[in-house]
Amino acid sequence: MPETINVNIHHLTRVEGHGNIVVDVRDGILEKCDLEIVETPRFFEAMLRGRPYQQASHITSRICGICAVGHATASLRATEHALGVEPSEQTVMLRKLAFHGEMLDSHILHAYMLIAPDFLGVGSVIPLASSAPDVVKRALRMKQLSGDLCRIIVGRHTHPIAMTVGGFTHFPSRSDLEQLRERFEAIVADVDATVELFGTLPWPSFERETEFIALVQPDEYGFIDGRIASSDGGTLPVENYRQVTNERLNPHSSAKHCAFHRDSYMVGSLARYNLKHEQLHPRAKAAAEHLGLSAPCYRPYLNSAAQVVEIAHCVDDTIMLLDKLLANGVQPEDPAPVTLTPGARGVGSCDVPRGILFHEYQIGEKGLIEEANCIIPTGQNLGNIELDMRALVPTLLEEPQEQIAHKLEMLVRAYDPCISCSTHFLNVEFVNGAEG
Amino acid sequence: MSTMLTSTPTARTLILGVGSPLMGDDAVGVLVAEALQARSDLPPGVDVIDGGTEGFGLIPVIEAYSRVIIVDAAQVGLPPGSIRRFTWGDIRVTANEHSLSLHQGGLNDALALAEVLGCLPAELIFYGVQPEQVAWDAPLSEAVSRALPALIEGVLGELNGIAAG
């Protein structure tokens, strides 16, 4: 066994934002195994203070270019709970549709662009596009439909504009919904091909028993509202989220860690699958079987397989919702009224692609936000990733250092962390002669 | 064309503003998109989209157009607020293979992938604006703010060029 292993991955690739993995093994003993989050804190909570409640969902939707609908929806639910707003059945259905658009968009990107290259032996999706263009084109085709679903329901591909406190400011036409219905029916073949492709991947066998946390609803595999459930037993109302998250600071990370019954817990697709797989649509259940998933599953790498299962579920659920809306007919309606009460507080929770998300606001009598708290899924997963790494490293000590590093990177990527949602400069290098 | 993903490109023009309005001067592309969306005198055949901080998701959007004008904050090595017009042929855009994520360098990665897939529009024009400050909740800098009218005029000039044939 090698006496000394020193893995220092500075800037983890294919995750959102900046994180480092640092592993030190001395004299055969694991001395250090940390996932360092070096991203600058972004102070969104402070940014919200003093702003009118109507702006909160628009500001927080910009927290993330991927989870824009998720943040906006959690924000709206927090505001609505604070202001005593009850959205209509139509609003609930339209929000679910937008949420599915985003869930599909995010899962397709993660599975195809960030995970598949690891298994297919290429460094990123760019060489994959050369060696397997049909695979990448399928991903982009599915992604376009998810984006179009968001655009039609909430006004644009990303950063929704048509969702507001108590309802919508824009409504899809019947022909919009009919066309979507037709395109979703046609995309089922791509879903089947996706399940087929990911069924061929050699998922690592590593497993570690852990606690899973997700939102549960009595009658569906849902993503918006419900109660917080733990695989260790019991459920709690979302208002009690602080009892679950128990955020604490960590010396090596600018992100806080969370723990409920144990030292850490996992959120995201695998957590949802483990807690409510019985509520999946039949095609998604068949996908799980094809991918070798069975609950309880303690193999974190299979979080990506659970994402593929959720792709199948969301496509079928979208078709079901479109059928309901087409049967009912979408009626333009005014947003439900609000009641301003001094110091009113509300909590909103959604299970976004990466896991359970909480927003809590206190809103003053003039409608200005006095306090905000947002707890994102990646923050909740960080402690669990580290404990996985600490369990995994001792099993890898005989392998070359490069391979250890790669397996650790793959483990972190499996959690689909979103460390930062950042700007995107166009970094331009001018070809000779084009200067000036 | 067999290389296309989902659609056949139309003769339409897309103005695509990208960036984050919460990140100081990175807002510039979004501000241009919003200003142009508010106008009623755009020539026919022109669409304006706020692309936000989307990365790969922009590929199916741009491939449907024969001509795309992208407006974004860009490190063009000039004083803050400077506007630089360039075309796809003028630059070398490479994917950030070692920091590939959906946002970090998202536009670079998306364009590099689109090129490999053969999905780039026939004509790709950039209006890059040198930012002064890009930070969470930072205001738009004076330099970039002053550049906005000329930037909008520049993009409109491209459109009028189309209208004039």
Coordinates of C-alpha atoms in Angstrom, one line a residue:
Chain A
M1 CA 0.0 0.0 0.0
P2 CA 1.4 3.4 -0.8
E3 CA 2.4 5.3 2.3
T4 CA 1.7 8.7 1.0
I5 CA -1.1 9.9 -1.3
N6 CA -1.6 13.5 -2.0
V7 CA -4.6 14.5 -4.2
N8 CA -5.0 18.2 -4.7
I9 CA -7.7 19.0 -7.3
H10 CA -7.7 22.7 -7.6
H11 CA -10.9 23.8 -9.4
L12 CA -13.1 20.8 -9.9
T13 CA -14.3 20.5 -13.4
R14 CA -17.8 20.1 -14.8
V15 CA -19.5 21.4 -11.7
E16 CA -21.0 24.8 -11.1
G17 CA -18.5 27.2 -9.5
H18 CA -15.3 26.7 -7.7
G19 CA -14.5 23.8 -5.5
N20 CA -11.3 22.0 -4.6
I21 CA -10.8 18.4 -3.4
V22 CA -7.9 17.9 -1.0
V23 CA -6.8 14.4 0.2
D24 CA -3.8 13.6 2.3
V25 CA -2.8 10.1 3.2
R26 CA 0.3 9.8 5.4
D27 CA 1.8 6.5 6.6
G28 CA -1.2 4.8 5.1
I29 CA -3.6 6.9 7.3
L30 CA -6.2 9.2 5.8
E31 CA -5.3 12.6 7.4
K32 CA -7.4 14.9 5.4
C33 CA -10.2 14.5 2.9
D34 CA -12.1 17.8 2.3
L35 CA -14.3 19.3 -0.4
E36 CA -13.3 23.0 -0.2
I37 CA -15.8 25.5 -1.4
V38 CA -13.8 28.6 -2.3
E39 CA -16.6 30.5 -4.0
T40 CA -17.2 33.9 -2.7
P41 CA -20.5 34.1 -0.7
R42 CA -23.1 35.9 -2.8
F43 CA -25.2 37.7 -0.2
F44 CA -28.5 37.1 -1.9
E45 CA -30.3 37.3 1.5
A46 CA -28.9 40.8 2.1
M47 CA -29.7 41.7 -1.5
L48 CA -33.4 41.0 -0.9
R49 CA -33.7 43.1 2.3
G50 CA -35.6 46.3 1.7
R51 CA -36.9 45.3 -1.7
P52 CA -40.7 45.0 -2.5
Y53 CA -42.0 41.5 -2.2
Q54 CA -43.0 41.5 -5.9
Q55 CA -39.3 41.6 -6.9
A56 CA -38.2 38.6 -4.8
S57 CA -39.0 35.9 -7.3
H58 CA -37.4 37.8 -10.1
I59 CA -34.2 38.5 -8.2
T60 CA -33.9 35.0 -6.8
S61 CA -34.5 33.4 -10.2
R62 CA -31.3 35.0 -11.2
I63 CA -29.5 33.1 -8.5
C64 CA -29.2 30.3 -11.0
G65 CA -29.3 30.0 -14.8
I66 CA -30.4 26.4 -14.4
C67 CA -32.8 26.5 -11.4
A68 CA -34.4 29.8 -12.2
V69 CA -38.0 28.4 -12.1
G70 CA -37.2 26.5 -8.9
H71 CA -35.9 29.5 -7.1
A72 CA -38.8 31.7 -8.4
T73 CA -41.3 29.1 -7.3
A74 CA -39.9 28.6 -3.8
S75 CA -39.7 32.4 -3.5
L76 CA -43.4 32.8 -4.6
R77 CA -44.5 30.1 -2.2
A78 CA -42.6 31.8 0.7
T79 CA -44.2 35.2 -0.2
E80 CA -47.6 33.6 -0.6
H81 CA -47.4 31.9 2.7
A82 CA -46.4 35.2 4.3
L83 CA -49.2 37.1 2.6
G84 CA -52.0 34.5 3.0
V85 CA -52.3 33.8 -0.7
E86 CA -53.9 30.6 -2.0
P87 CA -53.2 30.0 -5.7
S88 CA -55.8 28.5 -8.0
E89 CA -55.8 25.0 -9.3
Q90 CA -54.9 26.3 -12.8
T91 CA -51.9 28.3 -11.3
V92 CA -50.7 25.1 -9.5
M93 CA -50.9 23.1 -12.8
L94 CA -49.1 25.8 -14.8
R95 CA -46.4 26.0 -12.2
K96 CA -45.9 22.2 -12.2
L97 CA -45.5 22.4 -16.0
A98 CA -42.8 25.1 -15.8
F99 CA -41.1 23.1 -13.1
H100 CA -41.0 20.0 -15.3
G101 CA -39.5 22.0 -18.1
E102 CA -36.7 23.1 -15.8
M103 CA -36.2 19.6 -14.2
L104 CA -35.9 18.1 -17.6
D105 CA -33.6 20.8 -18.9
S106 CA -31.3 20.4 -15.9
H107 CA -31.3 16.6 -15.7
I108 CA -30.6 16.3 -19.5
L109 CA -27.7 18.7 -19.2
H110 CA -26.2 17.0 -16.2
A111 CA -26.6 13.4 -17.4
Y112 CA -25.5 14.0 -21.0
M113 CA -23.1 16.8 -20.8
L114 CA -21.4 16.4 -17.4
I115 CA -21.7 12.7 -16.5
A116 CA -21.7 10.8 -19.8
P117 CA -18.2 12.0 -20.8
D118 CA -16.8 10.3 -17.7
F119 CA -18.1 7.0 -18.7
L120 CA -17.6 7.3 -22.4
G121 CA -13.9 8.1 -21.9
V122 CA -13.8 11.7 -23.1
G123 CA -12.8 14.8 -21.3
S124 CA -15.9 16.8 -22.0
V125 CA -19.0 17.1 -24.2
I126 CA -16.9 18.8 -26.9
P127 CA -15.0 15.7 -28.0
L128 CA -18.2 13.7 -27.3
A129 CA -19.8 15.8 -30.0
S130 CA -17.1 14.6 -32.4
S131 CA -17.2 11.0 -31.5
A132 CA -20.9 10.6 -30.9
P133 CA -22.7 13.6 -32.4
D134 CA -26.1 11.8 -32.4
V135 CA -25.9 11.5 -28.6
V136 CA -25.2 15.2 -28.1
K137 CA -27.9 16.2 -30.6
R138 CA -30.4 14.0 -28.9
A139 CA -29.6 15.8 -25.6
L140 CA -29.9 19.2 -27.2
R141 CA -33.2 18.2 -29.0
M142 CA -34.7 17.2 -25.6
K143 CA -33.2 20.3 -24.0
Q144 CA -34.8 22.5 -26.6
L145 CA -38.3 21.1 -25.9
S146 CA -37.8 21.6 -22.1
G147 CA -36.8 25.2 -22.8
D148 CA -39.8 25.7 -25.1
L149 CA -42.1 24.3 -22.4
C150 CA -40.7 27.0 -20.0
R151 CA -40.9 29.7 -22.6
I152 CA -44.5 29.0 -23.4
I153 CA -45.6 28.7 -19.8
V154 CA -43.5 31.4 -18.1
G155 CA -42.5 33.8 -20.9
R156 CA -38.9 32.9 -21.6
H157 CA -36.5 30.0 -21.6
T158 CA -34.7 31.0 -18.5
H159 CA -35.5 33.4 -15.6
P160 CA -39.3 33.3 -15.8
I161 CA -41.2 36.5 -16.1
A162 CA -44.8 35.4 -16.3
M163 CA -45.0 33.9 -12.8
T164 CA -46.1 36.3 -10.1
V165 CA -47.4 36.2 -6.5
G166 CA -50.8 34.5 -6.6
G167 CA -50.8 33.5 -10.3
F168 CA -49.6 34.3 -13.8
T169 CA -49.4 37.4 -16.0
H170 CA -49.5 35.5 -19.2
F171 CA -51.4 32.4 -20.3
P172 CA -50.6 29.8 -23.0
S173 CA -53.0 29.5 -25.9
R174 CA -54.8 26.2 -26.7
S175 CA -52.7 25.8 -29.8
D176 CA -49.5 26.3 -27.7
L177 CA -50.6 23.5 -25.4
E178 CA -51.7 21.2 -28.3
Q179 CA -48.3 21.7 -30.1
L180 CA -46.5 21.0 -26.8
R181 CA -48.6 17.8 -26.3
E182 CA -47.6 16.6 -29.8
R183 CA -43.9 17.3 -29.3
F184 CA -43.8 15.7 -25.9
E185 CA -45.5 12.6 -27.3
A186 CA -42.8 12.5 -30.0
I187 CA -39.9 13.0 -27.6
V188 CA -40.8 9.7 -25.8
A189 CA -38.5 7.9 -28.3
D190 CA -35.6 10.0 -27.1
V191 CA -36.5 9.3 -23.5
D192 CA -36.3 5.5 -24.3
A193 CA -33.0 6.0 -26.1
T194 CA -31.7 7.9 -23.0
V195 CA -32.7 5.1 -20.7
E196 CA -31.1 2.6 -23.1
L197 CA -27.8 4.6 -23.2
F198 CA -27.5 5.1 -19.5
G199 CA -28.4 1.5 -18.9
T200 CA -25.1 0.6 -20.6
L201 CA -22.9 2.7 -18.3
P202 CA -20.7 0.9 -15.7
W203 CA -21.9 2.7 -12.5
P204 CA -19.3 2.4 -9.7
S205 CA -20.4 0.0 -7.0
F206 CA -19.3 2.2 -4.1
E207 CA -22.1 2.5 -1.4
R208 CA -22.4 4.2 2.0
E209 CA -25.6 4.1 4.0
T210 CA -26.9 7.6 4.7
E211 CA -30.0 9.6 5.5
F212 CA -32.1 10.9 2.6
I213 CA -34.3 14.0 2.7
A214 CA -37.0 15.1 0.2
L215 CA -40.3 16.7 -0.1
V216 CA -43.3 14.3 -0.1
Q217 CA -46.9 14.7 -1.1
P218 CA -49.6 12.1 -0.3
D219 CA -50.8 11.6 -3.9
E220 CA -48.0 12.2 -6.3
Y221 CA -44.2 12.2 -7.0
G222 CA -44.3 16.0 -6.8
F223 CA -41.7 18.8 -6.5
I224 CA -43.6 21.8 -5.1
D225 CA -44.9 22.0 -1.5
G226 CA -45.6 19.0 0.7
R227 CA -43.8 17.9 3.9
I228 CA -40.1 17.3 4.6
A229 CA -39.5 13.5 4.8
S230 CA -36.5 11.7 6.1
S231 CA -35.5 8.1 5.3
D232 CA -34.7 7.8 9.0
G233 CA -38.4 8.2 9.6
G234 CA -41.1 10.9 10.0
T235 CA -42.1 14.0 8.3
L236 CA -42.1 17.7 9.2
P237 CA -44.0 20.7 7.9
V238 CA -41.7 22.9 5.7
E239 CA -42.0 25.7 8.3
N240 CA -39.8 23.6 10.5
Y241 CA -37.0 23.4 8.0
R242 CA -34.4 24.8 10.3
Q243 CA -34.8 21.7 12.5
V244 CA -33.7 19.6 9.5
T245 CA -31.0 21.8 8.0
N246 CA -29.2 22.8 11.2
E247 CA -26.7 24.9 9.2
R248 CA -23.2 25.1 10.7
L249 CA -20.0 26.8 9.6
N250 CA -16.9 24.9 8.5
P251 CA -13.3 26.1 8.6
H252 CA -12.4 24.9 5.1
S253 CA -15.4 26.0 3.2
S254 CA -17.2 29.2 2.5
A255 CA -20.5 27.2 2.4
K256 CA -22.2 26.0 5.5
H257 CA -22.9 22.3 6.2
C258 CA -26.2 20.7 7.2
A259 CA -27.1 17.7 9.4
F260 CA -30.4 16.2 10.7
H261 CA -30.5 12.8 12.4
R262 CA -26.9 12.0 11.5
D263 CA -23.7 13.8 10.7
S264 CA -25.0 14.6 7.2
Y265 CA -27.8 13.8 4.7
M266 CA -28.3 13.6 1.0
V267 CA -30.9 15.5 -1.1
G268 CA -31.6 15.3 -4.9
S269 CA -32.9 12.7 -7.3
L270 CA -31.6 9.7 -5.5
A271 CA -33.1 10.9 -2.2
R272 CA -36.5 11.5 -4.0
Y273 CA -36.3 8.1 -5.6
N274 CA -35.6 6.4 -2.3
L275 CA -38.4 8.2 -0.5
K276 CA -41.2 8.1 -3.1
H277 CA -40.3 5.7 -6.0
E278 CA -43.7 4.0 -5.6
Q279 CA -45.4 7.2 -6.9
L280 CA -43.4 7.3 -10.2
H281 CA -45.2 6.9 -13.5
P282 CA -44.9 3.4 -15.0
R283 CA -42.4 4.4 -17.7
A284 CA -40.1 5.8 -15.0
K285 CA -40.5 2.7 -12.9
A286 CA -39.5 0.6 -15.9
A287 CA -36.5 2.9 -16.4
A288 CA -35.4 2.4 -12.8
E289 CA -35.5 -1.3 -13.3
H290 CA -33.5 -1.1 -16.6
L291 CA -30.9 1.1 -14.8
G292 CA -30.5 -1.3 -11.9
L293 CA -32.0 1.1 -9.3
S294 CA -33.9 -0.4 -6.4
A295 CA -34.9 1.4 -3.2
P296 CA -33.2 1.9 -0.8
C297 CA -30.2 2.6 -3.0
Y298 CA -27.1 3.9 -1.1
R299 CA -24.8 4.2 -4.2
P300 CA -24.3 8.0 -4.7
Y301 CA -23.0 7.6 -8.2
L302 CA -26.5 6.4 -9.1
N303 CA -27.9 9.8 -8.4
S304 CA -27.4 10.4 -12.1
A305 CA -29.4 7.2 -12.9
A306 CA -32.2 8.5 -10.7
Q307 CA -32.1 11.7 -12.7
V308 CA -32.7 9.7 -15.9
V309 CA -35.6 8.0 -14.1
E310 CA -37.0 11.5 -13.3
I311 CA -36.6 12.5 -17.0
A312 CA -39.0 9.7 -17.9
H313 CA -41.3 10.6 -15.1
C314 CA -41.4 14.3 -15.9
V315 CA -42.1 13.7 -19.6
D316 CA -45.1 11.5 -18.7
D317 CA -46.3 13.9 -16.0
T318 CA -46.1 16.8 -18.5
I319 CA -48.3 14.9 -21.0
M320 CA -50.8 14.2 -18.2
L321 CA -50.9 17.9 -17.1
L322 CA -51.2 19.1 -20.7
D323 CA -54.2 16.7 -21.1
K324 CA -55.8 18.1 -18.0
L325 CA -55.3 21.7 -19.1
L326 CA -56.6 21.0 -22.6
A327 CA -59.7 19.3 -21.1
N328 CA -60.3 22.2 -18.6
G329 CA -59.3 25.0 -21.0
V330 CA -56.9 27.6 -19.7
Q331 CA -58.7 30.8 -18.5
P332 CA -56.9 34.1 -18.0
E333 CA -57.4 34.9 -14.3
D334 CA -56.2 37.7 -12.0
P335 CA -53.6 36.8 -9.4
A336 CA -55.1 35.8 -6.0
P337 CA -55.2 38.8 -3.6
V338 CA -52.6 39.4 -0.9
T339 CA -53.1 40.5 2.7
L340 CA -50.3 42.6 4.2
T341 CA -49.7 42.0 7.9
P342 CA -46.8 43.6 9.8
G343 CA -43.9 41.1 10.3
A344 CA -45.6 38.3 8.4
R345 CA -43.3 35.3 7.8
G346 CA -43.6 32.6 5.2
V347 CA -41.6 29.5 4.1
G348 CA -41.6 28.1 0.6
S349 CA -40.1 24.8 -0.3
C350 CA -39.5 23.0 -3.7
D351 CA -37.6 19.9 -4.6
V352 CA -35.5 21.4 -7.4
P353 CA -33.2 19.3 -9.7
R354 CA -30.4 19.2 -7.1
G355 CA -32.7 18.6 -4.1
I356 CA -34.8 20.3 -1.5
L357 CA -34.7 24.1 -1.5
F358 CA -36.0 26.5 1.2
H359 CA -36.8 30.2 1.0
E360 CA -38.1 32.1 4.1
Y361 CA -39.1 35.8 4.1
Q362 CA -40.3 38.3 6.6
I363 CA -42.4 41.0 4.9
G364 CA -43.2 44.3 6.6
E365 CA -46.5 46.2 6.4
K366 CA -45.3 48.3 3.4
G367 CA -44.6 45.1 1.5
L368 CA -40.9 45.4 1.9
I369 CA -38.8 42.3 2.7
E370 CA -37.3 42.7 6.1
E371 CA -35.5 39.3 6.4
A372 CA -34.7 36.5 4.0
N373 CA -33.1 33.1 4.3
C374 CA -32.4 30.7 1.4
I375 CA -31.0 27.2 1.9
I376 CA -29.9 25.6 -1.4
P377 CA -29.6 21.9 -2.0
T378 CA -25.9 21.9 -2.8
G379 CA -25.2 23.3 0.7
Q380 CA -27.2 20.5 2.2
N381 CA -25.2 17.9 0.3
L382 CA -21.7 19.1 1.0
G383 CA -21.3 17.3 4.3
N384 CA -22.5 14.1 2.8
I385 CA -20.1 14.3 -0.2
E386 CA -17.2 14.7 2.2
L387 CA -18.3 11.7 4.3
D388 CA -18.6 9.7 1.0
M389 CA -15.1 10.7 0.0
R390 CA -13.7 9.7 3.4
A391 CA -15.4 6.2 3.0
L392 CA -14.3 5.9 -0.6
V393 CA -10.6 6.9 -0.4
P394 CA -9.5 4.0 1.8
T395 CA -10.9 1.6 -0.8
L396 CA -8.9 3.1 -3.6
L397 CA -5.4 3.3 -2.0
E398 CA -4.0 0.6 -4.3
E399 CA -5.0 2.6 -7.4
P400 CA -2.8 5.1 -9.2
Q401 CA -3.2 8.6 -7.8
E402 CA -4.6 9.9 -11.0
Q403 CA -7.4 7.3 -10.9
I404 CA -8.2 8.1 -7.3
A405 CA -8.5 11.8 -8.2
H406 CA -10.8 10.9 -11.2
K407 CA -13.1 8.7 -9.0
L408 CA -13.4 11.5 -6.4
E409 CA -14.2 14.0 -9.1
M410 CA -16.8 11.7 -10.5
L411 CA -18.3 11.2 -7.1
V412 CA -18.7 15.0 -6.6
R413 CA -20.1 15.4 -10.0
A414 CA -22.7 12.7 -9.3
Y415 CA -24.3 15.0 -6.7
D416 CA -24.7 17.6 -9.5
P417 CA -23.4 20.4 -7.2
C418 CA -24.2 24.0 -8.1
I419 CA -21.5 25.8 -6.2
S420 CA -22.1 29.1 -7.9
C421 CA -24.2 30.6 -10.5
S422 CA -21.9 33.0 -12.0
T423 CA -21.6 35.4 -14.8
H424 CA -20.2 34.3 -18.0
F425 CA -17.7 36.5 -19.7
L426 CA -17.1 36.0 -23.3
N427 CA -13.3 35.4 -23.2
V428 CA -12.1 36.4 -26.5
E429 CA -8.8 35.6 -28.2
F430 CA -8.3 37.5 -31.4
V431 CA -6.8 35.7 -34.3
N432 CA -3.7 37.5 -35.7
G433 CA -4.5 40.4 -37.8
A434 CA -7.9 41.0 -36.4
E435 CA -6.8 43.3 -33.7
G436 CA -7.9 47.0 -33.5
Chain B
M1 CA -29.4 20.4 -43.6
S2 CA -28.7 17.2 -41.9
T3 CA -26.5 18.7 -39.2
M4 CA -29.3 20.7 -37.7
L5 CA -30.8 19.5 -34.4
T6 CA -34.4 20.3 -34.6
S7 CA -35.1 23.0 -37.1
T8 CA -34.3 24.4 -40.4
P9 CA -32.8 27.9 -40.2
T10 CA -35.0 30.7 -41.3
A11 CA -34.0 33.9 -43.0
R12 CA -34.7 35.6 -39.7
T13 CA -32.3 37.6 -37.5
L14 CA -31.9 37.1 -33.8
I15 CA -30.5 39.7 -31.4
L16 CA -29.4 37.8 -28.3
G17 CA -28.5 39.8 -25.2
V18 CA -26.7 37.6 -22.6
G19 CA -25.6 38.2 -19.0
S20 CA -26.9 38.7 -15.5
P21 CA -28.6 42.0 -14.5
L22 CA -27.4 41.3 -10.9
M23 CA -23.7 41.3 -11.8
G24 CA -22.8 44.9 -12.5
D25 CA -21.6 45.4 -16.1
D26 CA -22.5 41.9 -17.1
A27 CA -26.1 43.3 -17.3
V28 CA -25.2 45.1 -20.6
G29 CA -26.5 42.4 -23.0
V30 CA -29.8 42.0 -21.1
L31 CA -30.2 45.8 -21.0
V32 CA -29.8 46.0 -24.8
A33 CA -32.3 43.1 -25.3
E34 CA -34.8 44.8 -23.0
A35 CA -34.4 48.2 -24.8
L36 CA -34.9 46.6 -28.2
Q37 CA -37.8 44.4 -27.1
A38 CA -39.6 47.6 -26.0
R39 CA -39.3 49.2 -29.4
S40 CA -42.1 48.9 -32.0
D41 CA -40.0 50.0 -35.0
L42 CA -37.8 46.9 -35.5
P43 CA -37.7 45.7 -39.1
P44 CA -39.7 42.6 -39.8
G45 CA -38.0 39.2 -39.5
V46 CA -36.1 40.2 -36.3
D47 CA -36.4 38.5 -32.9
V48 CA -34.9 39.8 -29.7
I49 CA -34.2 37.3 -26.8
D50 CA -32.7 37.9 -23.3
G51 CA -30.5 34.8 -23.1
G52 CA -29.7 35.3 -19.4
T53 CA -26.9 33.1 -18.2
E54 CA -27.9 30.1 -20.3
G55 CA -25.0 28.1 -21.8
F56 CA -25.7 25.1 -23.9
G57 CA -29.4 26.0 -24.0
L58 CA -28.5 28.7 -26.4
I59 CA -27.5 26.3 -29.2
P60 CA -31.0 25.2 -30.3
V61 CA -32.0 28.9 -30.0
I62 CA -29.3 30.3 -32.3
E63 CA -29.3 27.4 -34.8
A64 CA -32.8 28.4 -36.0
Y65 CA -31.6 31.7 -37.4
S66 CA -29.4 32.5 -40.3
R67 CA -28.0 35.6 -38.7
V68 CA -27.4 36.1 -35.0
I69 CA -26.1 39.3 -33.3
I70 CA -24.8 38.5 -29.8
V71 CA -24.5 41.4 -27.3
D72 CA -22.4 40.7 -24.2
A73 CA -19.8 42.0 -21.8
A74 CA -16.5 40.8 -23.2
Q75 CA -12.9 41.1 -22.3
V76 CA -11.7 42.9 -25.4
G77 CA -8.7 44.5 -23.8
L78 CA -9.9 48.1 -24.3
P79 CA -10.9 50.8 -21.8
P80 CA -14.2 50.1 -19.9
G81 CA -17.3 51.0 -22.0
S82 CA -15.5 50.4 -25.3
I83 CA -17.6 48.7 -27.9
R84 CA -16.0 46.2 -30.2
R85 CA -17.9 44.7 -33.2
F86 CA -16.4 41.4 -34.5
T87 CA -17.5 38.3 -36.3
W88 CA -17.0 34.6 -35.7
G89 CA -14.2 34.6 -38.2
D90 CA -12.3 37.3 -36.2
I91 CA -12.0 35.3 -33.1
R92 CA -10.9 32.0 -31.6
V93 CA -13.4 30.8 -29.1
T94 CA -12.3 27.6 -27.3
A95 CA -14.3 25.6 -24.8
N96 CA -13.0 25.8 -21.2
E97 CA -12.3 22.1 -21.0
H98 CA -10.7 22.4 -17.6
S99 CA -13.4 24.5 -16.0
L100 CA -16.3 23.4 -18.1
S101 CA -19.5 24.2 -16.3
L102 CA -22.9 25.4 -17.4
H103 CA -22.2 29.0 -16.5
Q104 CA -18.5 29.5 -16.3
G105 CA -17.6 30.4 -19.8
G106 CA -21.1 29.2 -20.8
L107 CA -21.2 31.1 -24.0
N108 CA -17.7 30.0 -25.1
D109 CA -18.6 26.4 -24.5
A110 CA -21.9 26.7 -26.2
L111 CA -20.4 28.3 -29.3
A112 CA -17.6 25.8 -29.4
L113 CA -20.0 22.9 -29.1
A114 CA -22.3 24.4 -31.8
E115 CA -19.3 24.6 -34.1
V116 CA -18.4 21.0 -33.6
L117 CA -22.0 20.0 -34.3
G118 CA -22.3 22.2 -37.3
C119 CA -25.1 24.2 -35.8
L120 CA -23.7 27.7 -36.0
P121 CA -25.8 30.3 -37.8
A122 CA -24.4 31.3 -41.2
E123 CA -23.6 34.8 -39.9
L124 CA -22.6 35.4 -36.3
I125 CA -21.8 39.0 -35.2
F126 CA -20.8 40.1 -31.8
Y127 CA -21.1 43.4 -30.0
G128 CA -18.7 43.1 -27.1
V129 CA -18.5 45.7 -24.4
Q130 CA -15.5 46.0 -22.1
P131 CA -16.9 45.8 -18.5
E132 CA -15.4 47.8 -15.7
Q133 CA -16.9 45.9 -12.8
V134 CA -18.6 42.5 -12.6
A135 CA -19.6 41.6 -9.1
W136 CA -22.8 40.6 -7.3
D137 CA -25.3 43.5 -6.8
A138 CA -22.8 45.9 -8.2
P139 CA -24.4 48.9 -10.1
L140 CA -23.8 49.4 -13.8
S141 CA -20.6 51.4 -14.2
E142 CA -20.8 54.9 -15.6
A143 CA -18.6 53.9 -18.5
V144 CA -20.8 51.1 -19.6
S145 CA -24.0 53.1 -18.9
R146 CA -22.6 55.8 -21.3
A147 CA -21.9 53.2 -23.9
L148 CA -25.5 51.9 -24.0
P149 CA -27.0 54.4 -26.6
A150 CA -24.2 53.8 -29.1
L151 CA -24.4 50.1 -28.5
I152 CA -28.1 50.1 -29.3
E153 CA -27.6 52.3 -32.3
G154 CA -24.9 49.9 -33.5
V155 CA -27.2 46.9 -33.3
L156 CA -30.0 48.8 -34.9
G157 CA -27.7 49.8 -37.7
E158 CA -27.1 46.1 -38.4
L159 CA -30.8 45.6 -38.7
N160 CA -31.3 48.5 -41.0
G161 CA -28.6 47.1 -43.1
I162 CA -30.7 44.0 -43.5
A163 CA -33.8 46.0 -44.3
A164 CA -31.9 47.8 -47.0
G165 CA -30.8 44.5 -48.4

